[in-house]
Tab-separated table of C-alpha atoms in Angstrom:
chain	number	residue	atom	x	y	z
A	1	UNK	CA	0.000	0.000	0.000
A	2	UNK	CA	1.400	3.384	-1.019
A	3	UNK	CA	1.695	5.922	1.789
A	4	UNK	CA	2.254	9.633	1.061
A	5	UNK	CA	3.651	12.002	3.587
A	6	UNK	CA	4.605	15.650	3.769
A	7	UNK	CA	4.438	17.875	0.694
A	8	UNK	CA	3.715	14.991	-1.635
A	9	UNK	CA	0.571	14.076	0.226
A	10	UNK	CA	-0.696	17.638	0.230
A	11	UNK	CA	-0.107	17.955	-3.505
A	12	UNK	CA	-1.915	14.681	-4.203
A	13	UNK	CA	-5.004	15.497	-2.164
A	14	UNK	CA	-5.182	19.021	-3.579
A	15	UNK	CA	-5.149	17.631	-7.134
A	16	UNK	CA	-7.816	15.055	-6.348
A	17	UNK	CA	-10.103	17.715	-4.908
A	18	UNK	CA	-9.709	19.982	-7.913
A	19	UNK	CA	-10.365	17.059	-10.300
A	20	UNK	CA	-13.511	16.071	-8.419
A	21	UNK	CA	-14.812	19.688	-8.410
A	22	UNK	CA	-14.269	20.079	-12.162
A	23	UNK	CA	-16.099	16.809	-12.859
A	24	UNK	CA	-18.978	17.887	-10.638
A	25	UNK	CA	-19.396	21.235	-12.408
A	26	UNK	CA	-19.284	19.550	-15.821
A	27	UNK	CA	-21.895	16.908	-15.007
A	28	UNK	CA	-24.367	19.053	-12.979
A	29	UNK	CA	-26.038	20.919	-15.921
A	30	UNK	CA	-26.660	17.691	-17.795
A	31	UNK	CA	-28.227	16.141	-14.754
A	32	UNK	CA	-30.470	19.160	-14.330
A	33	UNK	CA	-31.580	18.963	-17.957
A	34	UNK	CA	-32.341	15.266	-17.660
A	35	UNK	CA	-34.339	15.640	-14.476
A	36	UNK	CA	-35.936	18.933	-15.582
A	37	UNK	CA	-35.410	20.681	-12.253
A	38	UNK	CA	-33.167	23.291	-10.705
A	39	UNK	CA	-31.257	26.283	-12.023
A	40	UNK	CA	-27.961	25.795	-13.878
A	41	UNK	CA	-25.453	28.300	-15.142
A	42	UNK	CA	-24.171	28.504	-18.694
A	43	UNK	CA	-20.495	29.195	-19.475
A	44	UNK	CA	-19.779	31.503	-22.336
A	45	UNK	CA	-16.206	32.688	-23.115
A	46	UNK	CA	-14.996	31.581	-19.723
A	47	UNK	CA	-17.702	33.549	-17.841
A	48	UNK	CA	-20.934	32.615	-16.130
A	49	UNK	CA	-23.898	33.734	-18.250
A	50	UNK	CA	-27.482	34.380	-17.104
A	51	UNK	CA	-29.065	31.428	-15.327
A	52	UNK	CA	-31.466	29.119	-17.151
A	53	UNK	CA	-34.727	28.170	-15.386
A	54	UNK	CA	-35.993	24.666	-16.030
A	55	UNK	CA	-39.571	23.388	-15.828
A	56	UNK	CA	-40.814	22.834	-12.325
A	57	UNK	CA	-41.888	19.231	-11.716
A	58	UNK	CA	-45.248	18.594	-10.049
A	59	UNK	CA	-43.627	16.599	-7.248
A	60	UNK	CA	-41.445	19.539	-6.085
A	61	UNK	CA	-43.660	22.636	-6.184
A	62	UNK	CA	-41.830	24.399	-3.394
A	63	UNK	CA	-38.325	24.370	-4.790
A	64	UNK	CA	-38.793	26.875	-7.634
A	65	UNK	CA	-40.461	30.297	-7.870
A	66	UNK	CA	-44.038	30.152	-9.233
A	67	UNK	CA	-45.011	32.109	-12.370
A	68	UNK	CA	-46.861	35.410	-11.974
A	69	UNK	CA	-50.433	34.645	-10.820
A	70	UNK	CA	-52.107	36.908	-13.420
A	71	UNK	CA	-50.559	35.312	-16.505
A	72	UNK	CA	-52.601	32.500	-18.047
A	73	UNK	CA	-51.653	30.987	-21.365
A	74	UNK	CA	-54.102	29.208	-23.643
A	75	UNK	CA	-53.447	27.824	-27.066
A	76	UNK	CA	-55.846	29.038	-29.743
A	77	UNK	CA	-57.059	27.251	-32.854
A	78	UNK	CA	-54.451	29.054	-34.900
A	79	UNK	CA	-51.592	27.615	-32.880
A	80	UNK	CA	-50.737	30.886	-31.121
A	81	UNK	CA	-50.763	31.462	-27.404
A	82	UNK	CA	-53.401	33.865	-26.174
A	83	UNK	CA	-52.574	35.341	-22.760
A	84	UNK	CA	-54.990	37.146	-20.490
A	85	UNK	CA	-54.367	39.124	-17.349
A	86	UNK	CA	-56.587	40.587	-14.641
A	87	UNK	CA	-56.088	44.217	-13.600
A	88	UNK	CA	-57.634	46.063	-10.690
A	89	UNK	CA	-58.914	49.608	-11.087
A	90	UNK	CA	-60.744	52.084	-8.871
A	91	UNK	CA	-64.172	53.637	-9.375
A	92	UNK	CA	-66.210	55.980	-7.168
A	93	UNK	CA	-68.357	53.134	-5.884
A	94	UNK	CA	-65.532	50.694	-5.314
A	95	UNK	CA	-62.916	48.451	-6.864
A	96	UNK	CA	-63.472	46.725	-10.162
A	97	UNK	CA	-61.480	44.172	-12.148
A	98	UNK	CA	-60.681	44.090	-15.834
A	99	UNK	CA	-59.698	41.118	-18.002
A	100	UNK	CA	-57.250	42.011	-20.744
A	101	UNK	CA	-56.555	39.483	-23.495
A	102	UNK	CA	-55.722	39.066	-27.135
A	103	UNK	CA	-58.161	37.714	-29.684
A	104	UNK	CA	-57.129	34.981	-32.139
A	105	UNK	CA	-56.342	37.633	-34.753
A	106	UNK	CA	-53.829	39.220	-32.376
A	107	UNK	CA	-55.877	42.327	-31.529
A	108	UNK	CA	-55.867	43.383	-27.881
A	109	UNK	CA	-59.170	43.902	-26.063
A	110	UNK	CA	-60.621	43.831	-22.571
A	111	UNK	CA	-63.705	43.075	-20.497
A	112	UNK	CA	-64.366	45.409	-17.574
A	113	UNK	CA	-66.762	45.743	-14.670
A	114	UNK	CA	-66.181	42.633	-12.532
A	115	UNK	CA	-66.723	43.330	-8.822
A	116	UNK	CA	-64.622	40.362	-7.700
A	117	UNK	CA	-61.376	39.014	-9.029
A	118	UNK	CA	-62.853	35.519	-8.838
A	119	UNK	CA	-65.672	36.576	-11.193
A	120	UNK	CA	-63.172	37.961	-13.675
A	121	UNK	CA	-61.118	34.786	-13.560
A	122	UNK	CA	-64.221	32.610	-13.995
A	123	UNK	CA	-65.363	34.628	-17.000
A	124	UNK	CA	-61.921	34.448	-18.584
A	125	UNK	CA	-61.728	30.697	-18.058
A	126	UNK	CA	-65.135	30.135	-19.707
A	127	UNK	CA	-64.921	32.676	-22.511
A	128	UNK	CA	-61.236	32.564	-23.363
A	129	UNK	CA	-59.600	29.362	-22.152
A	130	UNK	CA	-62.422	26.873	-22.796
A	131	UNK	CA	-63.748	28.643	-25.893
A	132	UNK	CA	-60.310	28.707	-27.473
A	133	UNK	CA	-59.723	25.049	-26.710
A	134	UNK	CA	-63.062	24.091	-28.307
A	135	UNK	CA	-62.660	26.466	-31.253
A	136	UNK	CA	-65.769	28.457	-30.291
A	137	UNK	CA	-64.299	31.756	-29.138
A	138	UNK	CA	-66.875	34.579	-29.087
A	139	UNK	CA	-65.562	38.124	-29.052
A	140	UNK	CA	-67.661	40.035	-26.470
A	141	UNK	CA	-67.146	43.267	-28.410
A	142	UNK	CA	-68.745	41.709	-31.509
A	143	UNK	CA	-71.928	41.105	-29.522
A	144	UNK	CA	-72.423	44.859	-29.139
A	145	UNK	CA	-73.756	45.023	-32.709
A	146	UNK	CA	-77.447	45.927	-32.643
A	147	UNK	CA	-80.328	44.183	-34.363
A	148	UNK	CA	-80.812	47.284	-36.497
A	149	UNK	CA	-77.234	47.103	-37.757
A	150	UNK	CA	-77.656	43.451	-38.756
A	151	UNK	CA	-81.067	43.989	-40.394
A	152	UNK	CA	-79.659	45.461	-43.601
A	153	UNK	CA	-77.313	42.566	-44.477
A	154	UNK	CA	-80.068	40.103	-43.585
A	155	UNK	CA	-82.710	41.671	-45.844
A	156	UNK	CA	-80.098	42.109	-48.598
A	157	UNK	CA	-79.605	38.335	-48.475
A	158	UNK	CA	-83.364	37.818	-48.772
A	159	UNK	CA	-83.547	40.041	-51.848
A	160	UNK	CA	-81.287	37.552	-53.613
A	161	UNK	CA	-83.136	34.349	-52.718
A	162	UNK	CA	-86.828	35.315	-52.436
A	163	UNK	CA	-89.509	36.944	-54.566
A	164	UNK	CA	-89.959	40.747	-54.498
A	165	UNK	CA	-93.462	40.468	-53.038
A	166	UNK	CA	-92.182	38.470	-50.067
A	167	UNK	CA	-89.320	40.920	-49.524
A	168	UNK	CA	-91.864	43.774	-49.480
A	169	UNK	CA	-93.910	41.860	-46.893
A	170	UNK	CA	-90.812	41.328	-44.719
A	171	UNK	CA	-89.898	45.015	-44.902
A	172	UNK	CA	-93.432	46.027	-43.899
A	173	UNK	CA	-93.399	43.623	-40.920
A	174	UNK	CA	-89.988	44.929	-39.840
A	175	UNK	CA	-91.130	48.553	-39.914
A	176	UNK	CA	-94.441	47.873	-38.187
A	177	UNK	CA	-93.701	45.273	-35.519
A	178	UNK	CA	-89.993	44.432	-35.126
A	179	UNK	CA	-88.056	47.666	-35.554
A	180	UNK	CA	-89.370	49.637	-32.591
A	181	UNK	CA	-88.923	46.676	-30.211
A	182	UNK	CA	-85.463	45.399	-31.172
A	183	UNK	CA	-83.637	47.838	-33.461
A	184	UNK	CA	-81.402	49.383	-30.755
A	185	UNK	CA	-80.782	46.187	-28.784
A	186	UNK	CA	-77.272	44.623	-28.838
A	187	UNK	CA	-77.586	41.007	-29.902
A	188	UNK	CA	-75.502	39.797	-26.947
A	189	UNK	CA	-78.018	41.258	-24.482
A	190	UNK	CA	-81.153	39.588	-25.854
A	191	UNK	CA	-82.585	36.829	-23.665
A	192	UNK	CA	-84.999	34.081	-24.633
A	193	UNK	CA	-87.479	35.101	-21.928
A	194	UNK	CA	-87.973	38.610	-23.280
A	195	UNK	CA	-88.396	37.276	-26.819
A	196	UNK	CA	-91.143	34.960	-25.543
A	197	UNK	CA	-92.781	37.859	-23.719
A	198	UNK	CA	-92.751	39.928	-26.911
A	199	UNK	CA	-94.321	37.054	-28.847
A	200	UNK	CA	-97.103	36.777	-26.271
A	201	UNK	CA	-97.886	40.487	-26.408
A	202	UNK	CA	-97.852	40.562	-30.215
A	203	UNK	CA	-100.144	37.505	-30.407
A	204	UNK	CA	-102.890	39.439	-28.639
A	205	UNK	CA	-102.951	42.078	-31.377
A	206	UNK	CA	-102.021	40.289	-34.608
A	207	UNK	CA	-102.818	37.051	-36.400
A	208	UNK	CA	-100.688	33.954	-36.038
A	209	UNK	CA	-99.284	34.411	-39.549
A	210	UNK	CA	-98.063	37.929	-38.765
A	211	UNK	CA	-96.558	36.863	-35.436
A	212	UNK	CA	-94.700	33.927	-36.982
A	213	UNK	CA	-93.338	36.144	-39.762
A	214	UNK	CA	-92.064	38.730	-37.243
A	215	UNK	CA	-90.407	36.061	-35.091
A	216	UNK	CA	-88.769	34.579	-38.178
A	217	UNK	CA	-87.295	37.999	-38.999
A	218	UNK	CA	-85.769	38.387	-35.528
A	219	UNK	CA	-84.642	34.755	-35.406
A	220	UNK	CA	-83.048	35.037	-38.853
A	221	UNK	CA	-81.032	38.089	-37.825
A	222	UNK	CA	-79.861	36.391	-34.622
A	223	UNK	CA	-78.995	33.230	-36.554
A	224	UNK	CA	-76.665	35.288	-38.733
A	225	UNK	CA	-75.142	36.729	-35.555
A	226	UNK	CA	-74.399	33.176	-34.389
A	227	UNK	CA	-72.754	32.341	-37.720
A	228	UNK	CA	-70.637	35.513	-37.425
A	229	UNK	CA	-69.483	34.450	-33.916
A	230	UNK	CA	-71.185	37.437	-32.280
A	231	UNK	CA	-73.274	35.309	-29.884
A	232	UNK	CA	-73.013	31.631	-28.933
A	233	UNK	CA	-76.692	30.695	-29.384
A	234	UNK	CA	-79.895	32.083	-30.921
A	235	UNK	CA	-82.255	33.244	-28.116
A	236	UNK	CA	-85.235	33.419	-30.513
A	237	UNK	CA	-84.917	29.806	-31.579
A	238	UNK	CA	-87.476	27.450	-30.074
A	239	UNK	CA	-89.850	30.034	-28.577
A	240	UNK	CA	-93.508	29.046	-28.402
A	241	UNK	CA	-95.494	30.386	-31.362
A	242	UNK	CA	-99.262	30.673	-31.915
A	243	UNK	CA	-100.903	28.100	-34.123
A	244	UNK	CA	-102.319	29.073	-37.462
A	245	UNK	CA	-106.059	28.634	-37.759
A	246	UNK	CA	-106.576	27.103	-41.177
A	247	UNK	CA	-109.312	28.907	-43.041
A	248	UNK	CA	-112.056	26.661	-44.351
A	249	UNK	CA	-111.889	26.300	-48.113
A	250	UNK	CA	-114.787	27.366	-50.310
A	251	UNK	CA	-115.574	25.023	-53.200
A	252	UNK	CA	-117.931	25.727	-56.076
A	253	UNK	CA	-119.754	23.155	-58.129
A	254	UNK	CA	-119.195	23.186	-61.882
A	255	UNK	CA	-122.571	24.823	-62.535
A	256	UNK	CA	-121.877	27.520	-59.926
A	257	UNK	CA	-118.475	28.252	-61.480
A	258	UNK	CA	-119.947	28.828	-64.960
A	259	UNK	CA	-122.796	30.926	-63.529
A	260	UNK	CA	-120.263	33.080	-61.664
A	261	UNK	CA	-118.153	33.479	-64.815
A	262	UNK	CA	-121.203	34.661	-66.768
A	263	UNK	CA	-121.620	37.520	-64.266
A	264	UNK	CA	-117.983	38.669	-64.572
A	265	UNK	CA	-118.314	40.398	-67.971
A	266	UNK	CA	-115.097	40.467	-70.019
A	267	UNK	CA	-113.345	38.524	-67.221
A	268	UNK	CA	-115.448	35.408	-67.930
A	269	UNK	CA	-112.612	33.404	-69.498
A	270	UNK	CA	-110.264	34.503	-66.718
A	271	UNK	CA	-112.585	33.091	-64.031
A	272	UNK	CA	-113.083	29.843	-65.944
A	273	UNK	CA	-109.342	29.390	-66.497
A	274	UNK	CA	-108.641	29.922	-62.798
A	275	UNK	CA	-111.510	27.670	-61.681
A	276	UNK	CA	-110.720	24.802	-64.090
A	277	UNK	CA	-106.898	24.875	-64.333
A	278	UNK	CA	-106.007	25.842	-60.754
A	279	UNK	CA	-103.202	28.296	-61.516
A	280	UNK	CA	-102.402	31.236	-59.255
A	281	UNK	CA	-103.500	34.750	-60.167
A	282	UNK	CA	-99.942	35.955	-60.771
A	283	UNK	CA	-99.274	32.961	-63.027
A	284	UNK	CA	-102.381	33.716	-65.101
A	285	UNK	CA	-101.469	37.390	-65.506
A	286	UNK	CA	-97.990	36.421	-66.761
A	287	UNK	CA	-99.282	34.085	-69.515
A	288	UNK	CA	-98.258	34.915	-73.073
A	289	UNK	CA	-99.930	33.724	-76.253
A	290	UNK	CA	-96.958	31.468	-76.969
A	291	UNK	CA	-97.577	29.620	-73.691
A	292	UNK	CA	-100.876	28.148	-74.957
A	293	UNK	CA	-100.781	24.854	-76.880
A	294	UNK	CA	-104.226	24.513	-78.453
A	295	UNK	CA	-103.376	21.177	-80.088
A	296	UNK	CA	-102.538	19.360	-76.849
A	297	UNK	CA	-104.763	21.352	-74.470
A	298	UNK	CA	-101.711	22.492	-72.502
A	299	UNK	CA	-100.558	25.743	-70.914
A	300	UNK	CA	-96.910	26.352	-70.036
A	301	UNK	CA	-96.509	28.139	-66.695
A	302	UNK	CA	-93.033	29.474	-65.983
A	303	UNK	CA	-93.503	33.096	-64.900
A	304	UNK	CA	-95.490	35.083	-62.374
A	305	UNK	CA	-96.365	38.764	-62.002
A	306	UNK	CA	-96.920	40.317	-58.585
A	307	UNK	CA	-97.703	43.793	-57.336
A	308	UNK	CA	-94.970	45.432	-55.264
A	309	UNK	CA	-96.214	48.814	-54.112
A	310	UNK	CA	-97.540	50.465	-57.250
A	311	UNK	CA	-95.424	48.408	-59.664
A	312	UNK	CA	-96.091	45.071	-61.344
A	313	UNK	CA	-92.948	42.920	-61.085
A	314	UNK	CA	-92.364	39.798	-63.169
A	315	UNK	CA	-90.359	36.883	-61.743
A	316	UNK	CA	-90.361	33.095	-61.679
A	317	UNK	CA	-93.124	31.058	-60.076
A	318	UNK	CA	-93.665	30.607	-56.350
A	319	UNK	CA	-91.850	27.276	-56.345
A	320	UNK	CA	-89.188	28.567	-58.801
A	321	UNK	CA	-90.114	25.754	-61.193
A	322	UNK	CA	-91.972	25.698	-64.502
A	323	UNK	CA	-94.743	23.216	-65.281
A	324	UNK	CA	-97.235	22.164	-67.958
A	325	UNK	CA	-100.916	22.136	-66.985
A	326	UNK	CA	-103.965	20.936	-68.873
A	327	UNK	CA	-107.115	22.850	-69.723
A	328	UNK	CA	-110.449	21.141	-70.496
A	329	UNK	CA	-111.411	20.933	-74.169
A	330	UNK	CA	-114.453	23.079	-73.365
A	331	UNK	CA	-112.109	26.082	-73.139
A	332	UNK	CA	-110.257	25.460	-76.403
A	333	UNK	CA	-112.394	27.641	-78.687
A	334	UNK	CA	-112.560	30.528	-76.235
A	335	UNK	CA	-108.780	30.420	-75.791
A	336	UNK	CA	-108.341	30.282	-79.564
A	337	UNK	CA	-110.445	33.422	-79.914
A	338	UNK	CA	-108.451	35.073	-77.129
A	339	UNK	CA	-105.153	34.390	-78.956
A	340	UNK	CA	-106.316	35.751	-82.309
A	341	UNK	CA	-104.820	39.074	-83.363
A	342	UNK	CA	-102.038	38.940	-80.755
A	343	UNK	CA	-98.320	38.421	-81.201
A	344	UNK	CA	-96.769	35.315	-79.607
A	345	UNK	CA	-95.066	37.485	-76.970
A	346	UNK	CA	-98.213	39.473	-76.123
A	347	UNK	CA	-99.972	38.829	-72.853
A	348	UNK	CA	-102.891	36.426	-73.136
A	349	UNK	CA	-105.191	38.394	-70.822
A	350	UNK	CA	-105.309	42.188	-70.854
A	351	UNK	CA	-107.927	44.800	-70.055
A	352	UNK	CA	-110.049	45.918	-73.053
A	353	UNK	CA	-108.577	48.917	-74.815
A	354	UNK	CA	-105.185	48.530	-73.119
A	355	UNK	CA	-101.895	47.581	-74.860
A	356	UNK	CA	-101.452	43.829	-75.177
A	357	UNK	CA	-97.758	44.071	-74.254
A	358	UNK	CA	-98.564	45.408	-70.779
A	359	UNK	CA	-99.755	43.135	-67.939
A	360	UNK	CA	-103.162	43.740	-66.407
A	361	UNK	CA	-103.871	44.353	-62.740
A	362	UNK	CA	-106.487	42.656	-60.596
A	363	UNK	CA	-108.771	45.678	-60.831
A	364	UNK	CA	-107.998	46.931	-57.333
A	365	UNK	CA	-109.532	45.138	-54.321
A	366	UNK	CA	-111.752	42.783	-56.352
A	367	UNK	CA	-113.075	40.980	-53.263
A	368	UNK	CA	-113.910	44.100	-51.251
A	369	UNK	CA	-117.474	45.385	-51.210
A	370	UNK	CA	-118.081	46.948	-54.609
A	371	UNK	CA	-115.203	45.057	-56.264
A	372	UNK	CA	-115.912	43.183	-59.473
A	373	UNK	CA	-115.559	39.714	-57.923
A	374	UNK	CA	-117.698	40.601	-54.918
A	375	UNK	CA	-120.437	41.986	-57.179
A	376	UNK	CA	-120.374	38.874	-59.394
A	377	UNK	CA	-120.763	36.598	-56.353
A	378	UNK	CA	-123.748	38.615	-55.143
A	379	UNK	CA	-125.405	38.525	-58.571
A	380	UNK	CA	-124.901	34.775	-58.767
A	381	UNK	CA	-126.367	34.281	-55.323
A	382	UNK	CA	-123.280	32.565	-53.894
A	383	UNK	CA	-122.969	33.239	-50.169
A	384	UNK	CA	-120.203	31.112	-48.649
A	385	UNK	CA	-118.643	33.634	-46.326
A	386	UNK	CA	-115.719	35.709	-47.566
A	387	UNK	CA	-114.697	34.139	-50.869
A	388	UNK	CA	-111.564	35.317	-52.691
A	389	UNK	CA	-110.183	34.860	-56.187
A	390	UNK	CA	-107.713	32.362	-54.723
A	391	UNK	CA	-110.673	30.153	-53.766
A	392	UNK	CA	-111.147	29.454	-57.483
A	393	UNK	CA	-107.903	27.484	-57.214
A	394	UNK	CA	-109.524	25.335	-54.521
A	395	UNK	CA	-112.528	24.826	-56.761
A	396	UNK	CA	-110.229	23.527	-59.495
A	397	UNK	CA	-108.678	21.042	-57.064
A	398	UNK	CA	-112.134	19.877	-56.012
A	399	UNK	CA	-113.288	19.336	-59.596
A	400	UNK	CA	-110.083	17.426	-60.471
A	401	UNK	CA	-110.470	15.063	-57.509
A	402	UNK	CA	-114.153	14.514	-58.342
A	403	UNK	CA	-113.082	13.687	-61.896
A	404	UNK	CA	-110.879	10.851	-60.565
A	405	UNK	CA	-107.438	12.507	-60.768
A	406	UNK	CA	-104.802	11.025	-58.463
A	407	UNK	CA	-102.961	13.112	-55.914
A	408	UNK	CA	-99.755	13.327	-57.939
A	409	UNK	CA	-101.617	14.718	-60.948
A	410	UNK	CA	-103.384	17.318	-58.803
A	411	UNK	CA	-100.044	18.292	-57.244
A	412	UNK	CA	-98.465	18.843	-60.654
A	413	UNK	CA	-101.468	20.789	-61.929
A	414	UNK	CA	-101.536	23.130	-58.919
A	415	UNK	CA	-97.755	23.508	-58.695
A	416	UNK	CA	-97.391	22.262	-55.123
A	417	UNK	CA	-93.922	21.367	-53.894
A	418	UNK	CA	-94.944	17.828	-52.966
A	419	UNK	CA	-97.922	15.472	-52.991
A	420	UNK	CA	-97.880	15.601	-49.185
A	421	UNK	CA	-98.657	19.301	-49.340
A	422	UNK	CA	-101.586	18.610	-51.661
A	423	UNK	CA	-102.972	15.979	-49.287
A	424	UNK	CA	-102.566	18.244	-46.258
A	425	UNK	CA	-104.212	21.183	-48.037
A	426	UNK	CA	-107.184	19.304	-49.428
A	427	UNK	CA	-107.661	16.523	-46.876
A	428	UNK	CA	-111.327	17.514	-46.517
A	429	UNK	CA	-111.946	16.642	-50.169
A	430	UNK	CA	-111.239	12.981	-49.454
A	431	UNK	CA	-113.961	12.541	-46.798
A	432	UNK	CA	-116.406	11.200	-49.393
A	433	UNK	CA	-113.846	8.544	-50.287
A	434	UNK	CA	-114.230	7.068	-46.787
A	435	UNK	CA	-117.905	6.342	-47.413
A	436	UNK	CA	-117.209	4.684	-50.749
A	437	UNK	CA	-114.281	2.790	-49.184
A	438	UNK	CA	-116.527	1.436	-46.450
A	439	UNK	CA	-119.080	0.187	-48.959
A	440	UNK	CA	-116.406	-1.267	-51.252
A	441	UNK	CA	-114.795	-3.177	-48.398
A	442	UNK	CA	-118.166	-4.586	-47.326
A	443	UNK	CA	-118.795	-5.769	-50.861
A	444	UNK	CA	-115.356	-7.408	-50.991
A	445	UNK	CA	-115.745	-9.241	-47.688
A	446	UNK	CA	-119.215	-10.521	-48.430
A	447	UNK	CA	-118.121	-11.624	-51.881
A	448	UNK	CA	-115.553	-13.862	-50.165
A	449	UNK	CA	-118.206	-15.293	-47.787
A	450	UNK	CA	-116.494	-13.644	-44.826
A	451	UNK	CA	-119.798	-12.118	-43.723
A	452	UNK	CA	-121.560	-15.493	-43.732
A	453	UNK	CA	-118.744	-17.128	-41.757
A	454	UNK	CA	-118.762	-14.316	-39.218
A	455	UNK	CA	-122.538	-14.625	-38.737
A	456	UNK	CA	-122.366	-18.402	-38.338
A	457	UNK	CA	-119.623	-18.101	-35.709
A	458	UNK	CA	-121.774	-15.920	-33.502
A	459	UNK	CA	-120.079	-12.660	-34.345
A	460	UNK	CA	-123.179	-10.656	-33.545
A	461	UNK	CA	-123.427	-12.288	-30.134
A	462	UNK	CA	-119.795	-11.517	-29.362
A	463	UNK	CA	-120.244	-7.855	-30.263
A	464	UNK	CA	-123.324	-7.686	-28.037
A	465	UNK	CA	-121.353	-9.089	-25.098
A	466	UNK	CA	-118.553	-6.600	-25.668
A	467	UNK	CA	-120.996	-3.721	-25.627
A	468	UNK	CA	-122.520	-4.958	-22.338
A	469	UNK	CA	-119.082	-4.919	-20.740
């Protein structure tokens, strides 16, 4: 065993100590990086540089300084970090707290007015942290837009996709019923309860159709606000609405229709065409001579004319689709006479003495007292309540069904969107079919001796016992 004494021993131990210290300093930073804890220095050009702080492990929370309590970091959908902080400020009535944060586009904004710091932190967690994580961030400042500000882009969208007459109706409903109640309201401040209260008050003064149209206007505007990320949900969606009371249809018999037409003067053929073909008034007014096929008893319907204010506006049909309809052969000669002397592009029906290239009007309130249709009904002796020109369309449906037409044919003739709509609209016309169905089924069963078998098995006695129970 080697034994060192004196100066040699001192030199040896001094060298060993220095070697051990150098090794320790060289290995310590790597150990810190591997474990992820502690603070290590970095050597640059022989000098100690600024210390590097490593992530604090959850098992040693007390060994490293905590981050500032007001700095919260949340990753947005765009991959950036959106920080928010809470600041205290003083008002005359006390202390308030403000949340300052950056939106996903990088713009800085704030939310003020919280009375407690806990309320501010809760709001920030729900509206910034969670919303960013789920990709549903709603900018509170965007919700300050009013219903009046969003009305214009909404109605501009409707002008593209709907008919001018419907747009005019929407504008009238907005001015009369919606504007004064909601125009100045920020969309973020509208609650479902107050929308329901407004619907209830409006239902006491207006019909169900008007109320539903007004609610659809407000709901449509708020739906656009949801799509624009101004509000999270639509408060007008799902409110209780009044039910429409379906008006009872008025049907004329064939003899009554022709008698009524005879009392309409020069409009005789117009009334017969409406009552036998089932087209809408606007579709009839838009007919040109070239739309009539006298050889095949067909009329091509692909346009409609409606009154918007004082103007007559031509557009496509209500369903935006064209169709071919039939007319009975009894009208062929009168339609031939009507087409004579007119150019193919001239209107088929025009007022006497007026240019044939200009559409006719309905004569101004024809169903009001003193109107031409009202007077013709009175002369004919038809009193079925308030009957309108549109009821001639129902008469056409009734005559088609009585003639044996199936539902699909009636749907195509009337221009309904689906056969289901035709059945729902004219369900009362099929009541007579139940009586004939009952008789037909009885005849079928008795023809197969089912009735005799039932009687022999004591069916009548069984029914009597059931009734006694």
